[in-house]
Coordinates of C-alpha atoms and ligand atoms in Angstrom, one line a residue:
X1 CA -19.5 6.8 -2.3
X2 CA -21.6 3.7 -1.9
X3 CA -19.6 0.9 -2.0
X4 CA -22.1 -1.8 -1.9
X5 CA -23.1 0.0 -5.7
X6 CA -20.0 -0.7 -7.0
X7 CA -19.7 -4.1 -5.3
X8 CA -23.0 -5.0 -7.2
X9 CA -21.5 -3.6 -10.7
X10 CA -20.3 -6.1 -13.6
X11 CA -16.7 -5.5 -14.3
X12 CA -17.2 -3.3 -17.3
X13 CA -19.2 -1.2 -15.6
X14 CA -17.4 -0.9 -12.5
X15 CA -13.6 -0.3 -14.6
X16 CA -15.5 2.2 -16.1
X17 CA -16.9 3.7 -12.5
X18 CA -13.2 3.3 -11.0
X19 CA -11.6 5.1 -13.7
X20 CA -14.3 8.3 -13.8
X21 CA -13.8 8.6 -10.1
X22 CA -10.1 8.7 -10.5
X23 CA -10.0 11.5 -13.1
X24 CA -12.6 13.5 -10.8
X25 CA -10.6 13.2 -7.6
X26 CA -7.7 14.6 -9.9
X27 CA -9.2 17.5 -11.4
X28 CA -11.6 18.2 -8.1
X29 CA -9.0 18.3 -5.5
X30 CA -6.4 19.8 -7.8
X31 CA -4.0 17.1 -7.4
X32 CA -1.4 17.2 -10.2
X33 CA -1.7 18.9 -13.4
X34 CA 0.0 17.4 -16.7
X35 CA 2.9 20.2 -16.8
X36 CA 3.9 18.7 -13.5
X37 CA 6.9 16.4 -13.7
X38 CA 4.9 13.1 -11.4
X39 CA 7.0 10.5 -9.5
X40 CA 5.0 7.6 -8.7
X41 CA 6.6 5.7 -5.0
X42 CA 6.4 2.3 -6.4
X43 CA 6.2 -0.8 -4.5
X44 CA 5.2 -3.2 -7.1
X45 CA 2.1 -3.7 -5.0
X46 CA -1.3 -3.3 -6.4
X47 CA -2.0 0.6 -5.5
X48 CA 0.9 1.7 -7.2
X49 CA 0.8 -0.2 -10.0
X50 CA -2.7 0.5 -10.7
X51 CA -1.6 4.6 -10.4
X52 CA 1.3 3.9 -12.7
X53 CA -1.2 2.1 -14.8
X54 CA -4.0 4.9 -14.9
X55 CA -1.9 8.5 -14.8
X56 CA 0.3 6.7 -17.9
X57 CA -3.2 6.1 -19.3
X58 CA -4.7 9.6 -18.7
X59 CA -1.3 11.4 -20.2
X60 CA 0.9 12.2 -17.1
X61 CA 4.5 12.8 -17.8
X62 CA 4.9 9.6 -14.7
X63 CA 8.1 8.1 -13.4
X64 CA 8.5 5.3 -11.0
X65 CA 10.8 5.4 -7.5
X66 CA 10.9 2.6 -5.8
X67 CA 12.7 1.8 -2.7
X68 CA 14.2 -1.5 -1.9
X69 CA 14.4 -2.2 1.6
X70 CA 15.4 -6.2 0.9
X71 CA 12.8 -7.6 3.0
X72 CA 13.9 -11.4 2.3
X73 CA 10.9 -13.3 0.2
X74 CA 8.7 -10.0 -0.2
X75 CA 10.7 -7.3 -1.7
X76 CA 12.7 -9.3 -4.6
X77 CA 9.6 -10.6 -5.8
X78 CA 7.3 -7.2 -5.7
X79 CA 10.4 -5.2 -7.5
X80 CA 10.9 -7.6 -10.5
X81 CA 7.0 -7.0 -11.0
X82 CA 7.5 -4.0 -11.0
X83 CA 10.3 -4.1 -13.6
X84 CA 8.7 -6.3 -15.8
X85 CA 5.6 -3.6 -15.0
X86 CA 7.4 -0.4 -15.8
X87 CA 9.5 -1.7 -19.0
X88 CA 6.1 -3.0 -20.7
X89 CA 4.3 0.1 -20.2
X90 CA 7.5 2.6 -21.2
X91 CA 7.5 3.9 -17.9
X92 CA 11.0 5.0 -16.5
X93 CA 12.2 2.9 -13.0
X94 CA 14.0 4.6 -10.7
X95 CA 15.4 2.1 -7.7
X96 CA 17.2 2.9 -4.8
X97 CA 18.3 0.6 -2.2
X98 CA 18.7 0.3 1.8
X99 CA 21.7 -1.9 1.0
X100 CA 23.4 1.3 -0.5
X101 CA 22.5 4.1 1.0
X102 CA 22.4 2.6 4.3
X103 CA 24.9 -0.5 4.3
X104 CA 22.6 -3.0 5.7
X105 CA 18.5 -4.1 5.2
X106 CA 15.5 -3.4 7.1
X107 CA 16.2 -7.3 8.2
X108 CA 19.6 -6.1 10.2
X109 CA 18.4 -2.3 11.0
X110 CA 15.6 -3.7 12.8
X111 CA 17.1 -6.2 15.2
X112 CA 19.9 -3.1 16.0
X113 CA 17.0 -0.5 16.5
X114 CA 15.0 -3.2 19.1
X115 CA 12.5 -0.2 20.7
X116 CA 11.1 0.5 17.2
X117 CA 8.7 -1.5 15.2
X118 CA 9.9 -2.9 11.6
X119 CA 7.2 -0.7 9.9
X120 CA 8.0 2.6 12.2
X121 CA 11.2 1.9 10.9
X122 CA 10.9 1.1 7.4
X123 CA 8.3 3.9 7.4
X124 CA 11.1 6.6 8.5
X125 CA 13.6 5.7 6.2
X126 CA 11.7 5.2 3.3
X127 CA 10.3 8.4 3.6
X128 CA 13.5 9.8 3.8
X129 CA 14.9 8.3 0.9
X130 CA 11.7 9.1 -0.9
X131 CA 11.7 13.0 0.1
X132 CA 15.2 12.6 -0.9
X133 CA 15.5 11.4 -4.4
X134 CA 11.9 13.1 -5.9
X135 CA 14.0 16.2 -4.9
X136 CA 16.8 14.8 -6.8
X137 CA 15.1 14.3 -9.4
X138 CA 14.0 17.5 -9.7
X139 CA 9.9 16.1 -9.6
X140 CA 6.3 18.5 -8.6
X141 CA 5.2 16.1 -7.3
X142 CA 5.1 12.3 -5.4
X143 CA 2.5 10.7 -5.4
X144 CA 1.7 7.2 -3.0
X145 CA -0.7 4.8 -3.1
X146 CA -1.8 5.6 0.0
X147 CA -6.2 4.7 -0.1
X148 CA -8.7 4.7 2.1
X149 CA -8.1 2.2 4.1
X150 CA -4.6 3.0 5.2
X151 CA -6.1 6.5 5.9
X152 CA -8.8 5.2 8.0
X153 CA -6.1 2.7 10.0
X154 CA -3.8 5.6 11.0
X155 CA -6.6 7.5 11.5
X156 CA -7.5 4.8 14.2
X157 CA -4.2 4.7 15.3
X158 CA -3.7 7.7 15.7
X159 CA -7.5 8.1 17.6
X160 CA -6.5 5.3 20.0
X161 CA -3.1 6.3 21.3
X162 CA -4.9 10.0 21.2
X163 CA -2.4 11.4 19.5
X164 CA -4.7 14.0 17.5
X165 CA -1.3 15.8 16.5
X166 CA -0.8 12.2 14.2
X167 CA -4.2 13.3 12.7
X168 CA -3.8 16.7 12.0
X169 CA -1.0 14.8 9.4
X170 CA -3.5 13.4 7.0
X171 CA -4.8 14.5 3.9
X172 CA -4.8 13.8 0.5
X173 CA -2.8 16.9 -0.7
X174 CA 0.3 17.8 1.5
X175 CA 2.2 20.6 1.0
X176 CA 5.8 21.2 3.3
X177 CA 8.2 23.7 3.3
X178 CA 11.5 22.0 2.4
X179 CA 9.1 18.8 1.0
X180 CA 8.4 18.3 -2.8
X181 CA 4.4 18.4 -2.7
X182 CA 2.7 14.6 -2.2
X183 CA -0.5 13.6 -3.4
X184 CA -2.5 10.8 -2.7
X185 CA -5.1 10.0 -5.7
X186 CA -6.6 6.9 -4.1
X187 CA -7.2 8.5 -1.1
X188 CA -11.4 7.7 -2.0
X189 CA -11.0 4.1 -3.0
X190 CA -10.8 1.3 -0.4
X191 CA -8.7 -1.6 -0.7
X192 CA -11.3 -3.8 -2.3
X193 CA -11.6 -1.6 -5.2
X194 CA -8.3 -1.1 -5.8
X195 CA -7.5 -5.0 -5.5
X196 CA -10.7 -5.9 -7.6
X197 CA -9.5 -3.3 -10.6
X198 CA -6.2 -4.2 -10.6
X199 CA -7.2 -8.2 -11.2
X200 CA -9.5 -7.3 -14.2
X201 CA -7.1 -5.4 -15.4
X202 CA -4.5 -9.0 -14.7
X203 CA -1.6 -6.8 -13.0
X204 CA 0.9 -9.0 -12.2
X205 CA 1.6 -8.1 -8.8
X206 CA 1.6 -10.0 -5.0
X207 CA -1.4 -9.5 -2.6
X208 CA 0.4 -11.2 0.3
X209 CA 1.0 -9.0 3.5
X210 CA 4.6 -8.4 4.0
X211 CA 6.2 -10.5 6.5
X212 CA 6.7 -7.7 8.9
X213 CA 2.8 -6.5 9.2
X214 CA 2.4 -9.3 11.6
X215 CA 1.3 -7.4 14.6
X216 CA 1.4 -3.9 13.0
X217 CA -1.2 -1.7 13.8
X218 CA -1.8 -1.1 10.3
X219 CA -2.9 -5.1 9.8
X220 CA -4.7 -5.1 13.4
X221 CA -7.1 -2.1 12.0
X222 CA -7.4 -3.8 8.3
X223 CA -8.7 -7.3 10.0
X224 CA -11.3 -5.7 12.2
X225 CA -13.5 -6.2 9.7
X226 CA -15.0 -2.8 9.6
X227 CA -17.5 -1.4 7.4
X228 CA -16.1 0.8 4.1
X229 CA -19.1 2.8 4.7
X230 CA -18.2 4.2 8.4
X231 CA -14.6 3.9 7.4
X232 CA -15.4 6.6 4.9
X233 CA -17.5 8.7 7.1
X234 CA -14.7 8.7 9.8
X235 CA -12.1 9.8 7.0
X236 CA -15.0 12.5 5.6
X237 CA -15.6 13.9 9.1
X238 CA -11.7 14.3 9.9
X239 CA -11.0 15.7 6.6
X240 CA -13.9 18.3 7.4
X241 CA -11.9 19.6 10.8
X242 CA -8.5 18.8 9.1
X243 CA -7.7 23.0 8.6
X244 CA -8.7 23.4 12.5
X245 CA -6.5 20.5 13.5
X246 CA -3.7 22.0 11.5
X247 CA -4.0 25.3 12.5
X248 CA -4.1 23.7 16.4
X249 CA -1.5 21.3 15.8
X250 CA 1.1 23.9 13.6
X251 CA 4.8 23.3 15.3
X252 CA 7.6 24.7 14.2
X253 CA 9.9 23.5 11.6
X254 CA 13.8 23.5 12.3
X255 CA 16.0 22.0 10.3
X256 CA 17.5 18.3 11.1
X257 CA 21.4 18.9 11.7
X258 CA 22.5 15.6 10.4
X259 CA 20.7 15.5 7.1
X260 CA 19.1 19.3 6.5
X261 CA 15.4 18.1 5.8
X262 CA 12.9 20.1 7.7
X263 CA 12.1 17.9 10.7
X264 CA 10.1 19.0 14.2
X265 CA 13.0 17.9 16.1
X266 CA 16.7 18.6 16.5
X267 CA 17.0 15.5 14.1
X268 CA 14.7 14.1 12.1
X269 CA 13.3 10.2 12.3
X270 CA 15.3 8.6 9.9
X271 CA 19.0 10.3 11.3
X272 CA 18.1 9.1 14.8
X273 CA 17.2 5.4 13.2
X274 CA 20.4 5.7 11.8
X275 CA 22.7 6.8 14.5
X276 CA 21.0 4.4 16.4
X277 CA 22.2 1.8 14.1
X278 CA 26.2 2.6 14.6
X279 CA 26.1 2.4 18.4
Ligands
LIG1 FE1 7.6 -1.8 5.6 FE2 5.8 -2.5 7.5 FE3 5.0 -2.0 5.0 FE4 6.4 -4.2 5.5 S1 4.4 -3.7 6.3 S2 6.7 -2.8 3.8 S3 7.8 -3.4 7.1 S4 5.9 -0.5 6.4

C-alpha cells in the first residue's frame, strides 16, 4: 500500500479506497464469512467503532463486547460512546466489568500488582475476560481493532527485548486450540487512516491516549515518528517468516489450573495477576 496515495486522495475518494481495501482483506485472507456469528471487542475508540461501523455496513451478523476496566476519566467517557454508538446503529452491546468480575479496577489492581505495568496488566485480564465471554456467547469469531501500527509497535517490542518467541504471536488470523478464532481486519491500515475515516464519517469517539500509555512501550514506538512505509515493510517481511517462526517457536499447551484456559504455563497470565492481587 502507498500511503502517501491515499494521503493525497480527496475524502470521497479515499472513503471509497478505505472501504474496497477492507472488503478485500476480508475475502483475501479469509477472515470471517457471514454465517459466522462475529463479536466485535469494543472499546469505543476509533478502530472498533469504525469495524462495528463497516462489518454492520457490509451484512455481518456483528455484536459488540466491551470490557470496562474503570480507568477514572478515560473509560466512562469511551463506553457511553460506545452506547450511544451501538444503540443508533442496532447493534447489540455486550459489557462486562473489572468491578464485577474482579472486585476492584485496573486503578487498585495496578498499585497491588507493583512489578507489572498497567497495560501488561490490563492487557492480561482483558484478554481473559474477552476469550472468556465470546466463548460464552457462543461466537466464530472475535475480532480487535488491532492495525498496523500496533502490530508494527509489538513487533518492535518484541525485536528490542529479542524476544522472537513474542513475534512468532502475530498475525492477522489466529487460530488456538481452547481459543475462539480472532481476527484482525485492520491489520493493513495505519493509524492515520483509520483516525482520518472515522472523522469523515463524524464518529463520536475520543482520540486522547489513555492515561496509563504514559511510558508504555506501545506510545514510545507510536511517537518515534516512523515512516508507514517501513512500518509496513517490517510487518510484510515478518508475516513472510511468520509459519517458520511458529513452527520454531511451537510450545506446548497445558491447561491453566486455576481457570482451565489453555495457557503455556502452569497458570495462565491473568490467574497469576489475580492471585497476586489477594496476597
Ligand atoms: Fe489498558 Fe494500557 Fe490500553 Fe490503557 S493504554 S487501555 S492501560 S492497555
Amino acid at each position: 500500500m502507498n500511503y502517501s496515495a491515499t494521503k493525497a486522495m480527496n475524502n470521497e475518494n479515499f472513503v471509497k479506497e478505505f472501504e474496497a481495501r477492507f472488503k478485500s482483506a476480508l475475502a483475501k485472507f479469509r477472515l470471517i464469512n457471514k454465517k459466522e456469528k462475529v463479536i466485535v471487542a469494543a472499546s469505543g475508540g476509533k478502530d472498533s467503532t469504525v469495524l462495528l461501523y463497516l462489518l454492520k455496513k457490509f451484512g455481518f451478523s456483528t455484536k459488540a463486547l466491551t470490557i470496562n476496566t474503570h480507568i477514572p476519566k478515560f473509560s466512562d467517557k469511551n463506553i457511553e460512546n460506545l452506547r450511544k454508538f451501538c444503540s443508533n446503529n442496532k447493534i447489540k452491546l455486550h459489557e462486562i466489568c473489572f468491578q464485577k468480575e474482579f472486585g476492584t479496577g485496573l486503578s487498585s489492581i495496578v498499585k497491588k500488582i507493583k512489578k507489572k505495568t498497567p497495560c501488561t496488566v490490563c492487557g492480561a485480564l482483558r484478554r481473559h475476560l474477552l476469550n472468556k465471554y465470546a466463548e460464552k456467547l457462543k461466537a466464530d469469531v472475535l475480532i480487535t481493532g488491532h492495525n498496523l501500527d500496533d502490530e508494527a509497535n509489538g513487533l518492535l517490542t518484541a525485536l528490542s527485548i529479542g524476544n522472537l518467541k513474542h513475534a512468532a504471536r502475530a498475525g492477522l488470523l489466529m487460530k488456538s486450540p481452547g481459543f475462539v478464532k480472532k481476527a484482525k481486519p485492520l491489520y493493513f491500515f495505519s493509524e492515520d487512516e483509520i483516525e482520518r475515516y472515522s472523522r469523515i464519517k463524524k464518529f463520536n469517539v475520543d482520540y486522547n491516549w489513555c492515561p496509563y500509555s504514559i511510558g508504555a512501550s506501545r506510545r514510545f514506538y507510536a511517537e518515534l515518528g516512523m515512516e508507514k512505509a517501513k512500518k509496513f515493510n517490517m510487518v510484510m517481511n515478518i508475516l513472510k517468516i511468520m509459519p517458520k517462526l511458529k513452527k520454531h517457536f511451537k510450545s506446548g499447551i497445558n491447561t491453566c489450573r486455576t481457570c482451565s484456559f489453555p495457557s503455556s504455563n502452569e497458570k495462565c497470565q491473568a490467574c497469576t495477576i489475580l492471585e497476586g492481587i489477594k496476597t
